Amino acid sequence: MLLAGPAPAAQRVLSFDQCADQYVLALAPRASIVGLSRRALNADSYLRDKAAGLPRLRATAESALGATPTMVVRYWGGEPRLVEALERRGVEVVTLDDATDFPGVRVNIRRVAAAFGRAAAGEALIARMDRELAAAAGAGGGRGVLYVTSGGDTMGRGTLVDAMLRAAGFANLAARAGFGVISLERLALAPPALLVLGFFDQNMAAYERWSIGRQPVLRSLIARRAAVSLPAAILGCPAWFAADGSRDLAAWGRRH
């Protein structure tokens, strides 16, 4: 024991944004978490129930230094100068990639799990995700669907939403790769048979005065066509629970 040297210091983990919260809550020992983001308890936080009772902090120098973390996990949170300052002080910063497919999600899971020394827990999350994807495969039968958010956006090729649709066996009708804006005129003239709605559970249209979600054209289309709504909690972060969306799409596809 004398030759073994001093034991390593216990990790003190701080999350800088809501997406990082999910990875920290899923993979870090709870006792090591010294802070989550201010949005950790929001309705669109996937693991919000696990966040109850943990400190919620802003991604500022004052909060970060006060929490004395040994590790920070982030997706978009924390300005570059703050991240650099923490790294100069010896804090390990783990940054999630903007994964646009499920292989990219696996990379994120393994990166965070390795940082925590919990590779087995990471592989368990990946196995859970892969089971959902395997069960969803082919359910859409190649039918075309259009993804529409309550704010009037859509997602084409090269996005995680596109990967979710394809994993469930659907073809994405978005005309362009990446992020796009829905045209009400095109919806009215050439309405898709199947719609996938995103973020409508957050009722964004209620406070976005000019949101497409408030427009009669879209409301009428939703009422007349088959539509499934994916919750915001699985859409806002490139994480393993994106496979829950593919699972829900597959279940819907088998009914329609």
mmCIF file of N, CA and C in Angstrom, residues 183-246:
data_model
loop_
_atom_site.group_PDB
_atom_site.id
_atom_site.type_symbol
_atom_site.label_atom_id
_atom_site.label_comp_id
_atom_site.label_asym_id
_atom_site.label_seq_id
_atom_site.Cartn_x
_atom_site.Cartn_y
_atom_site.Cartn_z
ATOM 1 N N SER A 183 -42.199 26.118 -46.597
ATOM 2 C CA SER A 183 -43.000 27.051 -47.384
ATOM 3 C C SER A 183 -44.471 26.674 -47.255
ATOM 4 N N LEU A 184 -45.270 27.590 -46.704
ATOM 5 C CA LEU A 184 -46.705 27.322 -46.584
ATOM 6 C C LEU A 184 -47.345 27.136 -47.950
ATOM 7 N N GLU A 185 -46.861 27.888 -48.928
ATOM 8 C CA GLU A 185 -47.428 27.766 -50.280
ATOM 9 C C GLU A 185 -47.214 26.373 -50.842
ATOM 10 N N ARG A 186 -46.004 25.841 -50.654
ATOM 11 C CA ARG A 186 -45.725 24.507 -51.170
ATOM 12 C C ARG A 186 -46.510 23.448 -50.412
ATOM 13 N N LEU A 187 -46.676 23.669 -49.109
ATOM 14 C CA LEU A 187 -47.486 22.725 -48.324
ATOM 15 C C LEU A 187 -48.921 22.680 -48.836
ATOM 16 N N ALA A 188 -49.456 23.855 -49.156
ATOM 17 C CA ALA A 188 -50.835 23.924 -49.625
ATOM 18 C C ALA A 188 -51.002 23.304 -51.008
ATOM 19 N N LEU A 189 -50.016 23.518 -51.892
ATOM 20 C CA LEU A 189 -50.121 23.025 -53.267
ATOM 21 C C LEU A 189 -49.758 21.562 -53.408
ATOM 22 N N ALA A 190 -48.815 21.100 -52.587
ATOM 23 C CA ALA A 190 -48.379 19.701 -52.686
ATOM 24 C C ALA A 190 -48.223 19.129 -51.282
ATOM 25 N N PRO A 191 -49.334 18.900 -50.602
ATOM 26 C CA PRO A 191 -49.257 18.434 -49.215
ATOM 27 C C PRO A 191 -48.746 16.995 -49.125
ATOM 28 N N PRO A 192 -47.825 16.726 -48.214
ATOM 29 C CA PRO A 192 -47.350 15.346 -48.035
ATOM 30 C C PRO A 192 -48.419 14.488 -47.369
ATOM 31 N N ALA A 193 -48.368 13.207 -47.629
ATOM 32 C CA ALA A 193 -49.346 12.303 -47.021
ATOM 33 C C ALA A 193 -49.070 12.081 -45.544
ATOM 34 N N LEU A 194 -47.790 12.142 -45.162
ATOM 35 C CA LEU A 194 -47.403 11.867 -43.787
ATOM 36 C C LEU A 194 -46.566 13.020 -43.238
ATOM 37 N N LEU A 195 -46.880 13.453 -42.043
ATOM 38 C CA LEU A 195 -46.158 14.544 -41.387
ATOM 39 C C LEU A 195 -45.553 14.060 -40.076
ATOM 40 N N VAL A 196 -44.326 14.495 -39.802
ATOM 41 C CA VAL A 196 -43.703 14.275 -38.508
ATOM 42 C C VAL A 196 -43.516 15.646 -37.871
ATOM 43 N N LEU A 197 -44.121 15.852 -36.720
ATOM 44 C CA LEU A 197 -44.097 17.153 -36.046
ATOM 45 C C LEU A 197 -43.031 17.160 -34.959
ATOM 46 N N GLY A 198 -42.308 18.258 -34.855
ATOM 47 C CA GLY A 198 -41.276 18.383 -33.832
ATOM 48 C C GLY A 198 -41.487 19.600 -32.962
ATOM 49 N N PHE A 199 -41.339 19.435 -31.661
ATOM 50 C CA PHE A 199 -41.418 20.515 -30.668
ATOM 51 C C PHE A 199 -42.836 21.047 -30.468
ATOM 52 N N PHE A 200 -43.827 20.428 -31.035
ATOM 53 C CA PHE A 200 -45.191 20.907 -30.834
ATOM 54 C C PHE A 200 -45.658 20.672 -29.400
ATOM 55 N N ASP A 201 -45.044 19.740 -28.689
ATOM 56 C CA ASP A 201 -45.444 19.494 -27.302
ATOM 57 C C ASP A 201 -45.048 20.643 -26.390
ATOM 58 N N GLN A 202 -44.105 21.489 -26.830
ATOM 59 C CA GLN A 202 -43.709 22.644 -26.035
ATOM 60 C C GLN A 202 -44.602 23.856 -26.279
ATOM 61 N N ASN A 203 -45.580 23.706 -27.159
ATOM 62 C CA ASN A 203 -46.553 24.756 -27.447
ATOM 63 C C ASN A 203 -45.875 26.062 -27.836
ATOM 64 N N MET A 204 -44.804 25.948 -28.627
ATOM 65 C CA MET A 204 -44.093 27.155 -29.043
ATOM 66 C C MET A 204 -44.985 28.086 -29.856
ATOM 67 N N ALA A 205 -45.905 27.495 -30.610
ATOM 68 C CA ALA A 205 -46.757 28.327 -31.451
ATOM 69 C C ALA A 205 -47.610 29.280 -30.627
ATOM 70 N N ALA A 206 -47.825 28.955 -29.357
ATOM 71 C CA ALA A 206 -48.677 29.799 -28.520
ATOM 72 C C ALA A 206 -48.043 31.156 -28.252
ATOM 73 N N TYR A 207 -46.711 31.216 -28.260
ATOM 74 C CA TYR A 207 -46.080 32.500 -27.984
ATOM 75 C C TYR A 207 -45.235 33.020 -29.140
ATOM 76 N N GLU A 208 -45.173 32.286 -30.250
ATOM 77 C CA GLU A 208 -44.520 32.787 -31.449
ATOM 78 C C GLU A 208 -45.616 33.282 -32.395
ATOM 79 N N ARG A 209 -45.849 34.564 -32.381
ATOM 80 C CA ARG A 209 -47.024 35.119 -33.057
ATOM 81 C C ARG A 209 -47.096 34.731 -34.521
ATOM 82 N N TRP A 210 -45.943 34.705 -35.182
ATOM 83 C CA TRP A 210 -45.941 34.419 -36.612
ATOM 84 C C TRP A 210 -45.476 32.993 -36.914
ATOM 85 N N SER A 211 -45.490 32.131 -35.916
ATOM 86 C CA SER A 211 -45.056 30.749 -36.112
ATOM 87 C C SER A 211 -45.945 30.037 -37.121
ATOM 88 N N ILE A 212 -45.324 29.157 -37.908
ATOM 89 C CA ILE A 212 -46.101 28.366 -38.864
ATOM 90 C C ILE A 212 -47.091 27.459 -38.133
ATOM 91 N N GLY A 213 -46.766 27.106 -36.890
ATOM 92 C CA GLY A 213 -47.666 26.254 -36.122
ATOM 93 C C GLY A 213 -49.006 26.890 -35.831
ATOM 94 N N ARG A 214 -49.117 28.212 -35.989
ATOM 95 C CA ARG A 214 -50.378 28.920 -35.763
ATOM 96 C C ARG A 214 -51.188 29.092 -37.044
ATOM 97 N N GLN A 215 -50.608 28.708 -38.178
ATOM 98 C CA GLN A 215 -51.246 29.000 -39.452
ATOM 99 C C GLN A 215 -52.339 27.990 -39.795
ATOM 100 N N PRO A 216 -53.487 28.459 -40.281
ATOM 101 C CA PRO A 216 -54.594 27.556 -40.627
ATOM 102 C C PRO A 216 -54.207 26.498 -41.657
ATOM 103 N N VAL A 217 -53.317 26.843 -42.586
ATOM 104 C CA VAL A 217 -52.918 25.879 -43.616
ATOM 105 C C VAL A 217 -52.312 24.636 -42.971
ATOM 106 N N LEU A 218 -51.385 24.842 -42.049
ATOM 107 C CA LEU A 218 -50.745 23.701 -41.405
ATOM 108 C C LEU A 218 -51.703 22.990 -40.460
ATOM 109 N N ARG A 219 -52.492 23.747 -39.725
ATOM 110 C CA ARG A 219 -53.441 23.112 -38.811
ATOM 111 C C ARG A 219 -54.418 22.219 -39.571
ATOM 112 N N SER A 220 -54.893 22.706 -40.716
ATOM 113 C CA SER A 220 -55.804 21.916 -41.531
ATOM 114 C C SER A 220 -55.118 20.670 -42.071
ATOM 115 N N LEU A 221 -53.853 20.821 -42.479
ATOM 116 C CA LEU A 221 -53.108 19.696 -43.013
ATOM 117 C C LEU A 221 -52.891 18.629 -41.943
ATOM 118 N N ILE A 222 -52.562 19.047 -40.736
ATOM 119 C CA ILE A 222 -52.374 18.101 -39.637
ATOM 120 C C ILE A 222 -53.666 17.343 -39.357
ATOM 121 N N ALA A 223 -54.791 18.054 -39.417
ATOM 122 C CA ALA A 223 -56.080 17.422 -39.138
ATOM 123 C C ALA A 223 -56.466 16.417 -40.216
ATOM 124 N N ARG A 224 -56.053 16.676 -41.477
ATOM 125 C CA ARG A 224 -56.480 15.825 -42.584
ATOM 126 C C ARG A 224 -55.514 14.697 -42.908
ATOM 127 N N ARG A 225 -54.240 14.863 -42.557
ATOM 128 C CA ARG A 225 -53.223 13.876 -42.907
ATOM 129 C C ARG A 225 -52.737 13.157 -41.651
ATOM 130 N N ALA A 226 -52.122 12.005 -41.875
ATOM 131 C CA ALA A 226 -51.543 11.276 -40.750
ATOM 132 C C ALA A 226 -50.342 12.054 -40.217
ATOM 133 N N ALA A 227 -50.300 12.233 -38.917
ATOM 134 C CA ALA A 227 -49.205 12.999 -38.315
ATOM 135 C C ALA A 227 -48.822 12.382 -36.978
ATOM 136 N N VAL A 228 -47.529 12.389 -36.688
ATOM 137 C CA VAL A 228 -47.017 11.935 -35.395
ATOM 138 C C VAL A 228 -46.168 13.068 -34.829
ATOM 139 N N SER A 229 -46.254 13.268 -33.539
ATOM 140 C CA SER A 229 -45.525 14.358 -32.891
ATOM 141 C C SER A 229 -44.406 13.793 -32.022
ATOM 142 N N LEU A 230 -43.172 14.219 -32.281
ATOM 143 C CA LEU A 230 -42.024 13.806 -31.479
ATOM 144 C C LEU A 230 -41.761 14.857 -30.403
ATOM 145 N N PRO A 231 -41.559 14.438 -29.161
ATOM 146 C CA PRO A 231 -41.377 15.402 -28.068
ATOM 147 C C PRO A 231 -40.037 16.119 -28.135
ATOM 148 N N ALA A 232 -40.027 17.342 -27.650
ATOM 149 C CA ALA A 232 -38.810 18.147 -27.653
ATOM 150 C C ALA A 232 -37.683 17.488 -26.871
ATOM 151 N N ALA A 233 -38.015 16.702 -25.862
ATOM 152 C CA ALA A 233 -36.992 16.105 -25.002
ATOM 153 C C ALA A 233 -36.080 15.140 -25.745
ATOM 154 N N ILE A 234 -36.529 14.601 -26.889
ATOM 155 C CA ILE A 234 -35.662 13.688 -27.628
ATOM 156 C C ILE A 234 -35.066 14.347 -28.875
ATOM 157 N N LEU A 235 -35.426 15.605 -29.125
ATOM 158 C CA LEU A 235 -34.995 16.270 -30.353
ATOM 159 C C LEU A 235 -33.881 17.287 -30.149
ATOM 160 N N GLY A 236 -33.683 17.740 -28.949
ATOM 161 C CA GLY A 236 -32.794 18.879 -28.731
ATOM 162 C C GLY A 236 -31.344 18.526 -28.476
ATOM 163 N N CYS A 237 -30.979 17.249 -28.547
ATOM 164 C CA CYS A 237 -29.627 16.848 -28.178
ATOM 165 C C CYS A 237 -29.197 15.629 -28.985
ATOM 166 N N PRO A 238 -27.987 15.628 -29.543
ATOM 167 C CA PRO A 238 -27.507 14.442 -30.262
ATOM 168 C C PRO A 238 -27.075 13.358 -29.281
ATOM 169 N N ALA A 239 -28.046 12.567 -28.840
ATOM 170 C CA ALA A 239 -27.796 11.581 -27.792
ATOM 171 C C ALA A 239 -28.515 10.275 -28.115
ATOM 172 N N TRP A 240 -28.308 9.290 -27.260
ATOM 173 C CA TRP A 240 -28.842 7.943 -27.478
ATOM 174 C C TRP A 240 -30.352 7.916 -27.576
ATOM 175 N N PHE A 241 -31.042 8.857 -26.910
ATOM 176 C CA PHE A 241 -32.501 8.817 -26.903
ATOM 177 C C PHE A 241 -33.113 9.308 -28.212
ATOM 178 N N ALA A 242 -32.289 9.742 -29.166
ATOM 179 C CA ALA A 242 -32.822 9.990 -30.511
ATOM 180 C C ALA A 242 -33.417 8.703 -31.079
ATOM 181 N N ALA A 243 -32.889 7.558 -30.643
ATOM 182 C CA ALA A 243 -33.442 6.275 -31.084
ATOM 183 C C ALA A 243 -34.871 6.073 -30.584
ATOM 184 N N ASP A 244 -35.252 6.752 -29.481
ATOM 185 C CA ASP A 244 -36.646 6.693 -29.029
ATOM 186 C C ASP A 244 -37.561 7.278 -30.097
ATOM 187 N N GLY A 245 -37.061 8.311 -30.795
ATOM 188 C CA GLY A 245 -37.845 8.900 -31.879
ATOM 189 C C GLY A 245 -38.054 7.909 -33.007
ATOM 190 N N SER A 246 -37.010 7.175 -33.369
ATOM 191 C CA SER A 246 -37.151 6.148 -34.404
ATOM 192 C C SER A 246 -38.125 5.065 -33.967
#
